Amino acid sequence: MNKIILLFSIIALTLTSCKKDPVIPMPIPSFLTIHFTHTVDGVPLDLTTTESELPYTNAAGQNYNVKKLQYLVSNISLETNEGTKTLKDVHFVDKEDASTLKLDLGELENGTYSNLKFNFGLNGEMNISNAYVNEGFHATMAWPDMMGGGYHYMKMEGNFDNDTTFYNTHTGGTMSNDYSFQYNEGNEKAFVVNDQTGDIEITINMDANGWYSQPNTITLTTDGIMGNMQLQSTLSNNGSCIFSNSVTYE
Amino acid sequence: MNKFILLLIFSTLLFACKKEEGCTDPNAINYNCEAEQDDGSCEYLEPFVTTPHSITTPYGFPDMLHPTDNPLTEEGIALGKYLFNNPILSHSNGLACTSCHLQENSFSSPSNFSSNVNGVAVTRNAMALVNLGWANNLAWDGRDIGLESKILGTITNPFSMQGSSDSLQARAEKDAQFMTLFAAAFNNEDITIENAAKSLAQYIRTLVSANSKFDRYLKGEEQLSVSELGGYAIFNSEKGDCFHCHGTQQFANNQFHNNGLDPEPFTDLGLGAITGNTADNGKFRSTTLRNIEHTAPYMHDGRFATLEEVVEHYNSGGVWSSNIDPNMKKVGVGLQLTNQEKQDLVAYLMTLTDDEFITTN
């Protein structure tokens, strides 16, 4: 009898001592960052070329460089289970200023996110003179009242053909028309955030050559285009095809 | 007799036990370190108080830039105004701010190059002091970030005013008005060149110009002439393309541009000398055009005597160099403005004059 009790005790002790408490991992916060990148036909855009270097070629066969690239994106949002989550009202991107190429948007709650959207430029409701007077881009991007007011959507500038000819691709709401357009990636890159997801990095890329090449061919000239409504409309159509995005998890 | 001795002993004991009374608060001006019991006699200095000063933000202007350690006060502004008009800050009392920044010239200099405290001409034109409360990158070449830093740099620069705290303190003791104004602004702080620069910065922030004929036109209070309206249209279209560097209600973007003044090699590198980046060579700050009628001569070296010459420079398209601003997109071709259009542009620029700013003290 004592042996049975002893054996039973040893087995019970062994079983008990081997049992481990379940490991509950600590929840990890997920911080969202959006990066803005720029390419020309898939190659990273380089602003540091000299005037005599014209490394890019548009659909019209013109060689050109880019010395400046500044633009506004607005109403950056994601769809969630609970509806649209606006991440940022207006963001100014200056290719020369690294601080503008990264947008820290804080912590994401658990859930499913999809349909990254943003407007390139400012829609008619937002594109009002002096609406962003305290933003750093105000003086840089202001669009004269005589041409409709508000702000430039984009300034892309450089040389074409040779080092003494300059183009200024300045887009905006000429005569108060709304030439902004929406980028909507759809559901293909939906992602789930849970306690173990970690940080989310979204990269929005602009392929700059597309402004002049797809679907409409645009020929660069030294003439200003801010008052050219037809060209603004064409650029808007081209621009709607040149953005892409990717989502990565850290 | 015994009673008398007893009374004497009792009295002695009584007084020996009595604590000394007086003010026991160390913060009081009549603090008594030997007092053991407070008798309610403490007296205190009046607390140091300054009077806040506010500036109404003109239409279309951003909020003014204010360092947290230098808020606008009536007393600080009064001291700054005194210093602006007084040579006490410069080496050997040689120069005041007004020596180079005359109000009738919108606080700029009518000379190409002002003379420094030693009578030697400096290499840049004295800039107009207009609406600098809204500018951060200062000087023609952007060497100073913030108004306080810019002013301190000018006062202490051996090639400018050559001032120092030591020389200021030595002179201040003989200047009763300065001492009174300084005490009102800074209480018992040390008399330093840094505090002087702070007060000057406060005063210069009050130099706000936003009441020109054009401002009144925007408010519907005054009409522009046909010629002025013509210039307004050229200014704000890519025909003249002035607005990219001189846009908004400030008529300045306060950024740095190579506007095609010279071929390479540049004799004055401008921003490039500060950053060391060759891409910045030949770039200078785009200043406000408010009161431009009164700020001749023009450009960093005062090379243009009249507004007509300035307009003609841009009409010519400027001189090509390897980092000329892409906004000078008509280099080599020119804007091809007619004589009437050029006159219209000048007429419009003259509507930016704020007579009150130029004359009212």
XYZ file of N, CA and C in Angstrom, chain B residues 73-263:
573
model
N 7.422 93.531 -24.777
C 6.915 94.352 -23.668
C 7.085 95.815 -24.048
N 6.234 96.649 -23.488
C 6.339 98.083 -23.763
C 7.719 98.597 -23.351
N 8.197 98.105 -22.224
C 9.471 98.583 -21.698
C 10.640 98.119 -22.570
N 10.556 96.866 -23.029
C 11.619 96.352 -23.888
C 11.656 97.090 -25.219
N 10.494 97.382 -25.739
C 10.411 98.109 -27.013
C 10.961 99.534 -26.856
N 10.619 100.155 -25.741
C 11.105 101.526 -25.503
C 12.627 101.548 -25.421
N 13.190 100.566 -24.735
C 14.654 100.481 -24.661
C 15.231 100.216 -26.055
N 14.600 99.303 -26.789
C 15.088 98.985 -28.127
C 15.065 100.201 -29.039
N 14.017 100.977 -28.943
C 13.917 102.175 -29.783
C 15.012 103.178 -29.412
N 15.270 103.302 -28.119
C 16.334 104.202 -27.670
C 17.683 103.746 -28.225
N 17.933 102.446 -28.112
C 19.209 101.916 -28.592
C 19.335 102.018 -30.111
N 18.212 101.870 -30.804
C 18.228 101.938 -32.262
C 18.726 103.308 -32.731
N 18.363 104.307 -31.947
C 18.682 105.681 -32.347
C 19.907 106.250 -31.629
N 20.601 105.432 -30.879
C 21.687 105.909 -30.038
C 22.953 105.097 -30.325
N 24.109 105.746 -30.411
C 25.333 104.991 -30.754
C 25.979 104.261 -29.580
N 25.283 104.180 -28.470
C 25.884 103.612 -27.261
C 26.369 102.173 -27.444
N 25.792 101.471 -28.404
C 26.144 100.051 -28.562
C 27.431 99.832 -29.345
N 27.816 100.800 -30.139
C 28.946 100.555 -31.033
C 30.261 100.940 -30.368
N 31.308 100.403 -30.917
C 32.645 100.719 -30.433
C 32.879 102.232 -30.551
N 33.316 102.842 -29.509
C 33.634 104.281 -29.438
C 32.474 105.169 -29.910
N 31.282 104.723 -29.634
C 30.092 105.546 -29.954
C 30.038 105.956 -31.425
N 30.575 105.133 -32.300
C 30.706 105.548 -33.696
C 29.447 105.437 -34.518
N 28.609 104.442 -34.245
C 27.465 104.168 -35.114
C 26.226 103.858 -34.293
N 25.100 104.302 -34.802
C 23.805 103.841 -34.291
C 23.166 103.002 -35.393
N 22.117 102.285 -35.059
C 21.414 101.510 -36.087
C 20.922 102.443 -37.190
N 20.500 103.645 -36.774
C 19.959 104.598 -37.751
C 21.025 105.139 -38.691
N 22.287 104.887 -38.383
C 23.326 105.334 -39.312
C 23.175 104.642 -40.662
N 22.664 103.392 -40.625
C 22.516 102.621 -41.867
C 21.060 102.301 -42.194
N 20.174 102.466 -41.233
C 18.766 102.073 -41.429
C 17.872 103.282 -41.165
N 17.670 104.080 -42.210
C 16.919 105.326 -42.092
C 15.430 105.086 -42.351
N 14.615 105.677 -41.479
C 13.178 105.440 -41.601
C 12.636 105.887 -42.951
N 13.108 107.037 -43.451
C 12.577 107.512 -44.742
C 12.942 106.568 -45.883
N 13.895 105.692 -45.633
C 14.252 104.680 -46.628
C 13.739 103.302 -46.207
N 12.632 103.291 -45.487
C 12.080 102.036 -44.976
C 13.134 101.293 -44.152
N 13.863 102.079 -43.392
C 14.920 101.560 -42.511
C 15.988 100.806 -43.297
N 16.294 101.330 -44.499
C 17.446 100.831 -45.248
C 18.380 102.012 -45.472
N 19.418 101.787 -46.261
C 20.385 102.852 -46.503
C 20.326 103.303 -47.956
N 20.390 104.609 -48.189
C 20.423 105.084 -49.581
C 21.788 104.894 -50.238
N 22.766 104.461 -49.457
C 24.099 104.222 -50.023
C 24.224 102.765 -50.457
N 25.028 102.542 -51.484
C 25.293 101.149 -51.876
C 25.855 100.385 -50.693
N 26.888 100.956 -50.109
C 27.560 100.294 -48.997
C 27.715 101.293 -47.854
N 27.237 100.910 -46.699
C 27.391 101.768 -45.533
C 28.818 101.641 -45.014
N 29.203 102.600 -44.187
C 30.521 102.526 -43.548
C 30.398 101.907 -42.174
N 31.395 101.119 -41.815
C 31.354 100.513 -40.493
C 31.905 101.487 -39.450
N 32.060 101.015 -38.224
C 32.430 101.897 -37.117
C 33.804 102.528 -37.320
N 34.609 101.913 -38.165
C 35.940 102.462 -38.440
C 35.976 103.284 -39.734
N 34.802 103.522 -40.295
C 34.734 104.332 -41.505
C 35.026 103.575 -42.776
N 35.107 102.259 -42.671
C 35.395 101.429 -43.848
C 34.078 100.919 -44.426
N 33.946 100.969 -45.734
C 32.698 100.535 -46.371
C 32.539 99.019 -46.243
N 31.323 98.591 -45.899
C 31.031 97.153 -45.848
C 30.717 96.679 -47.267
N 30.539 95.375 -47.435
C 30.439 94.833 -48.794
C 29.012 94.573 -49.242
N 28.034 94.841 -48.367
C 26.645 94.593 -48.744
C 25.799 95.829 -48.445
N 24.738 95.959 -49.169
C 23.781 97.038 -48.958
C 22.983 96.775 -47.684
N 22.753 97.815 -46.893
C 21.978 97.660 -45.651
C 20.524 97.341 -45.995
N 20.032 96.241 -45.474
C 18.686 95.780 -45.838
C 17.609 96.614 -45.150
N 16.461 96.699 -45.792
C 15.312 97.361 -45.177
C 14.818 96.523 -43.995
N 14.417 97.207 -42.943
C 13.908 96.505 -41.760
C 12.382 96.594 -41.764
N 11.779 95.706 -42.473
C 10.325 95.713 -42.659
C 9.762 94.335 -42.359
N 8.837 94.263 -41.457
C 8.123 93.009 -41.176
C 9.074 91.855 -40.852
N 10.156 92.172 -40.141
C 11.128 91.118 -39.828
C 10.644 90.192 -38.713
N 9.543 90.549 -38.085
C 8.959 89.639 -37.099
C 8.436 88.362 -37.740
N 8.385 88.369 -39.066
C 7.888 87.184 -39.770
C 8.982 86.519 -40.602
N 10.211 86.890 -40.355
C 11.322 86.294 -41.116
C 12.261 85.600 -40.147
N 12.814 84.507 -40.592
C 13.698 83.757 -39.702
C 15.124 83.660 -40.236
N 15.261 83.421 -41.531
C 16.604 83.374 -42.127
C 16.968 84.784 -42.550
N 17.892 85.388 -41.813
C 18.135 86.811 -42.012
C 19.507 87.081 -42.619
N 19.679 88.322 -43.019
C 20.854 88.808 -43.748
C 20.772 88.344 -45.205
N 21.535 88.991 -46.042
C 21.497 88.669 -47.472
C 21.899 87.218 -47.726
N 22.775 86.716 -46.866
C 23.303 85.376 -47.109
C 22.797 84.340 -46.116
N 21.813 84.685 -45.310
C 21.209 83.709 -44.405
C 22.088 83.301 -43.249
N 23.058 84.134 -42.903
C 24.011 83.731 -41.862
C 23.380 83.666 -40.475
N 22.268 84.337 -40.290
C 21.668 84.387 -38.959
C 20.267 83.793 -38.964
N 20.009 82.936 -37.994
C 18.676 82.387 -37.798
C 18.073 83.104 -36.599
N 17.037 83.874 -36.835
C 16.370 84.573 -35.737
C 16.873 86.002 -35.604
N 15.954 86.865 -35.239
C 16.246 88.294 -35.173
C 17.267 88.621 -34.084
N 17.145 87.996 -32.930
C 18.079 88.283 -31.841
C 19.512 87.968 -32.276
N 19.665 86.823 -32.933
C 20.982 86.407 -33.387
C 21.524 87.365 -34.432
N 20.669 87.786 -35.341
C 21.097 88.718 -36.396
C 21.575 90.030 -35.788
N 20.810 90.546 -34.844
C 21.155 91.844 -34.245
C 22.454 91.729 -33.445
N 22.546 90.669 -32.668
C 23.765 90.475 -31.870
C 24.982 90.359 -32.785
N 24.798 89.652 -33.889
C 25.903 89.500 -34.835
C 26.344 90.834 -35.411
N 25.392 91.678 -35.733
C 25.732 92.987 -36.305
C 26.409 93.883 -35.271
N 25.890 93.864 -34.050
C 26.470 94.740 -33.014
C 27.917 94.342 -32.714
N 28.157 93.043 -32.620
C 29.485 92.593 -32.161
C 30.474 92.373 -33.301
N 29.990 92.352 -34.535
C 30.880 92.091 -35.671
C 31.966 93.166 -35.733
N 33.244 92.750 -35.691
C 34.309 93.743 -35.740
C 34.313 94.550 -37.034
N 33.653 94.010 -38.072
C 33.586 94.742 -39.338
C 32.274 95.509 -39.464
N 31.565 95.635 -38.325
C 30.329 96.410 -38.348
C 30.334 97.413 -37.191
N 29.652 97.083 -36.082
C 29.577 98.043 -34.971
C 30.635 97.793 -33.901
N 31.177 96.598 -33.863
C 32.286 96.257 -32.966
C 31.950 96.513 -31.496
N 30.732 96.299 -31.118
C 30.328 96.542 -29.739
C 30.618 95.358 -28.835
N 30.534 95.590 -27.533
C 30.738 94.521 -26.555
C 29.999 94.878 -25.270
N 29.821 93.892 -24.420
C 29.179 94.167 -23.127
C 30.022 95.113 -22.293
N 31.338 94.945 -22.359
C 32.223 95.807 -21.556
C 32.069 97.272 -21.949
N 32.108 97.522 -23.254
C 32.011 98.925 -23.683
C 30.623 99.490 -23.387
N 29.606 98.636 -23.501
C 28.247 99.096 -23.192
C 28.124 99.453 -21.717
N 28.646 98.582 -20.860
C 28.549 98.847 -19.412
C 29.273 100.128 -19.034
N 30.437 100.343 -19.644
C 31.216 101.545 -19.318
C 30.444 102.803 -19.677
N 29.748 102.755 -20.825
C 29.014 103.941 -21.267
C 27.663 104.075 -20.572
N 27.115 102.932 -20.232
C 25.774 102.955 -19.646
C 25.743 103.727 -18.334
N 26.809 103.604 -17.566
C 26.848 104.279 -16.260
C 26.728 105.792 -16.384
N 27.094 106.301 -17.539
C 27.026 107.759 -17.741
C 25.748 108.163 -18.464
N 24.886 107.217 -18.714
C 23.686 107.495 -19.510
C 22.446 107.197 -18.657
N 21.982 108.233 -17.979
C 20.875 108.041 -17.031
C 19.612 107.529 -17.728
N 19.373 108.014 -18.944
C 18.154 107.584 -19.653
C 18.223 106.096 -19.992
N 19.400 105.681 -20.428
C 19.562 104.246 -20.713
C 19.329 103.422 -19.455
N 19.936 103.871 -18.339
C 19.817 103.102 -17.097
C 18.352 102.967 -16.675
N 17.607 104.052 -16.828
C 16.185 104.020 -16.454
C 15.417 103.057 -17.348
N 15.659 103.173 -18.661
C 14.955 102.302 -19.605
C 15.346 100.837 -19.419
N 16.622 100.621 -19.141
C 17.080 99.241 -18.972
C 16.457 98.622 -17.726
N 16.442 99.388 -16.643
C 15.863 98.869 -15.393
C 14.384 98.544 -15.586
N 13.705 99.371 -16.356
C 12.277 99.121 -16.590
C 12.054 97.868 -17.424
N 13.000 97.613 -18.309
C 12.833 96.458 -19.205
C 13.366 95.167 -18.605
N 14.491 95.271 -17.909
C 15.162 94.048 -17.452
C 15.396 94.016 -15.946
N 14.852 94.968 -15.200
C 14.988 95.002 -13.748
C 16.462 95.054 -13.377
N 16.905 94.105 -12.585
C 18.293 94.153 -12.122
C 19.184 93.158 -12.840
N 18.771 92.765 -14.028
C 19.639 91.878 -14.806
C 20.898 92.631 -15.207
N 21.935 91.873 -15.562
C 23.178 92.499 -15.980
C 22.983 93.276 -17.273
N 23.714 94.369 -17.363
C 23.696 95.144 -18.611
C 24.628 94.433 -19.585
N 24.026 93.707 -20.504
C 24.827 92.944 -21.464
C 24.404 93.302 -22.882
N 25.279 92.988 -23.786
C 24.992 93.228 -25.200
C 23.858 92.295 -25.653
N 23.741 91.137 -24.980
C 22.668 90.195 -25.332
C 21.300 90.778 -24.968
N 21.212 91.364 -23.788
C 19.933 91.990 -23.413
C 19.619 93.189 -24.303
N 20.661 93.911 -24.679
C 20.450 95.033 -25.605
C 19.896 94.514 -26.932
N 20.455 93.393 -27.400
C 19.987 92.815 -28.671
C 18.534 92.359 -28.549
N 18.184 91.841 -27.388
C 16.790 91.414 -27.185
C 15.833 92.598 -27.309
N 16.206 93.701 -26.691
C 15.303 94.857 -26.744
C 15.223 95.410 -28.165
N 16.340 95.408 -28.867
C 16.309 95.860 -30.258
C 15.425 94.955 -31.112
N 15.507 93.656 -30.837
C 14.664 92.718 -31.588
C 13.191 93.020 -31.335
N 12.880 93.341 -30.093
C 11.485 93.684 -29.787
C 11.053 94.911 -30.576
N 11.912 95.922 -30.586
C 11.556 97.144 -31.313
C 11.395 96.859 -32.809
N 12.309 96.111 -33.364
C 12.262 95.857 -34.816
C 11.032 95.016 -35.168
N 10.568 94.185 -34.246
C 9.325 93.436 -34.511
C 8.108 94.366 -34.615
N 8.242 95.552 -34.045
C 7.113 96.486 -34.134
C 7.118 97.265 -35.450
N 8.153 97.096 -36.262
C 8.225 97.811 -37.544
C 7.409 97.041 -38.578
N 6.112 97.203 -38.467
C 5.163 96.459 -39.299
C 4.609 97.386 -40.380
N 4.732 96.956 -41.603
C 4.202 97.741 -42.722
C 3.155 96.925 -43.453
N 1.909 97.369 -43.399
C 0.822 96.654 -44.077
C -0.317 97.589 -44.417
N 0.025 98.857 -44.654
C -1.023 99.825 -44.974
C -0.619 100.629 -46.210
N -0.383 99.907 -47.281
C -0.018 100.567 -48.536
C -1.282 100.820 -49.355
N -1.092 101.515 -50.446
C -2.223 101.734 -51.361
C -2.765 100.387 -51.826
N -1.866 99.443 -52.084
C -2.323 98.126 -52.544
C -3.141 97.401 -51.466
N -2.718 97.543 -50.200
C -3.497 96.933 -49.111
C -4.905 97.527 -49.077
N -4.953 98.836 -49.245
C -6.264 99.496 -49.212
C -7.099 99.088 -50.428
N -6.433 98.849 -51.543
C -7.139 98.349 -52.734
C -7.764 96.981 -52.443
N -7.006 96.131 -51.792
C -7.530 94.797 -51.472
C -8.737 94.875 -50.537
N -8.740 95.907 -49.693
C -9.870 96.082 -48.773
C -11.028 96.825 -49.427
N -10.845 97.231 -50.667
C -11.900 97.962 -51.361
C -11.969 99.423 -50.966
N -10.898 99.929 -50.365
C -10.919 101.310 -49.884
C -10.328 102.291 -50.890
N -9.613 101.777 -51.860
C -8.952 102.664 -52.813
C -8.856 101.938 -54.145
N -8.817 102.683 -55.220
C -8.753 102.077 -56.546
C -7.347 102.236 -57.117
N -6.916 101.259 -57.879
C -5.633 101.370 -58.571
C -5.881 101.951 -59.958
N -4.855 102.614 -60.474
C -4.964 103.182 -61.823
C -4.867 102.050 -62.847
N -5.163 102.361 -64.069
C -5.074 101.362 -65.148
C -3.654 100.817 -65.240
N -2.710 101.731 -65.155
C -1.301 101.313 -65.247
C -0.927 100.400 -64.067
N -1.357 100.785 -62.871
C -1.042 99.968 -61.681
C -1.689 98.591 -61.777
N -2.905 98.554 -62.264
C -3.581 97.250 -62.435
C -2.871 96.405 -63.479
N -2.374 97.074 -64.526
C -1.620 96.349 -65.542
C -0.367 95.724 -64.940
N 0.313 96.494 -64.109
C 1.515 95.969 -63.446
C 1.180 94.832 -62.484
N 0.041 94.978 -61.807
C -0.425 93.922 -60.877
C -0.599 92.598 -61.630
N -1.161 92.695 -62.835
C -1.396 91.487 -63.624
C -0.076 90.866 -64.092
N 0.865 91.699 -64.498
C 2.166 91.172 -64.949
C 2.905 90.528 -63.780
N 2.856 91.200 -62.650
C 3.544 90.727 -61.440
C 3.058 89.330 -61.057
N 1.743 89.125 -61.182
C 1.137 87.887 -60.680
C 0.846 86.856 -61.761
N 1.467 87.020 -62.909
C 1.370 85.980 -63.940
C 2.797 85.561 -64.282
N 2.913 84.496 -65.041
C 4.257 84.061 -65.427
C 4.845 84.945 -66.526
N 4.105 85.932 -66.946
C 4.655 86.928 -67.874
C 5.780 87.713 -67.191
N 5.504 88.140 -65.980
C 6.533 88.828 -65.204
C 7.199 87.882 -64.210
N 6.406 86.950 -63.700
C 6.878 85.910 -62.776
C 7.591 86.482 -61.553
N 7.037 87.556 -61.011
C 7.619 88.152 -59.800
C 7.161 87.395 -58.550
N 5.935 86.838 -58.626
C 5.284 86.324 -57.422
C 5.942 85.076 -56.848
N 6.701 84.347 -57.672
C 7.281 83.125 -57.114
C 8.264 83.416 -55.985
N 8.950 84.542 -56.066
C 9.872 84.906 -54.984
C 9.310 86.022 -54.098
N 8.354 86.775 -54.628
C 7.834 87.925 -53.880
C 6.315 87.838 -53.761
N 5.815 86.655 -53.475
C 4.374 86.459 -53.391
C 3.838 86.647 -51.987
N 2.566 86.351 -51.829
C 1.806 86.462 -50.576
C 1.728 87.922 -50.123
N 1.022 88.150 -49.045
C 0.881 89.521 -48.536
C 2.207 90.066 -47.993
N 3.161 89.191 -47.811
C 4.460 89.670 -47.343
C 5.342 90.130 -48.489
N 4.989 89.786 -49.698
C 5.793 90.121 -50.875
C 7.232 89.632 -50.740
N 7.378 88.480 -50.133
C 8.699 87.871 -49.972
C 8.495 86.410 -49.610
N 9.412 85.578 -50.064
C 9.383 84.213 -49.528
C 10.555 83.990 -48.576
N 11.424 85.012 -48.458
C 12.564 84.952 -47.536
C 13.421 83.717 -47.771
N 13.434 83.249 -49.005
C 14.328 82.153 -49.371
C 15.466 82.701 -50.227
N 16.322 81.822 -50.666
C 17.560 82.267 -51.312
C 17.578 81.822 -52.774
N 17.881 82.767 -53.635
C 17.810 82.492 -55.068
C 18.996 83.150 -55.779
N 19.424 82.484 -56.824
C 20.358 83.101 -57.761
C 19.508 83.687 -58.880
N 19.382 84.993 -58.882
C 18.480 85.654 -59.833
C 19.219 86.197 -61.049
N 20.333 85.557 -61.379
C 20.984 85.870 -62.649
C 21.681 87.212 -62.694
N 22.300 87.605 -61.590
C 22.976 88.901 -61.586
C 24.346 88.837 -62.250
N 25.072 87.732 -62.024
C 26.470 87.681 -62.449
C 26.824 86.332 -63.070
N 27.829 86.345 -63.938
C 28.377 85.074 -64.408
C 29.349 84.508 -63.364
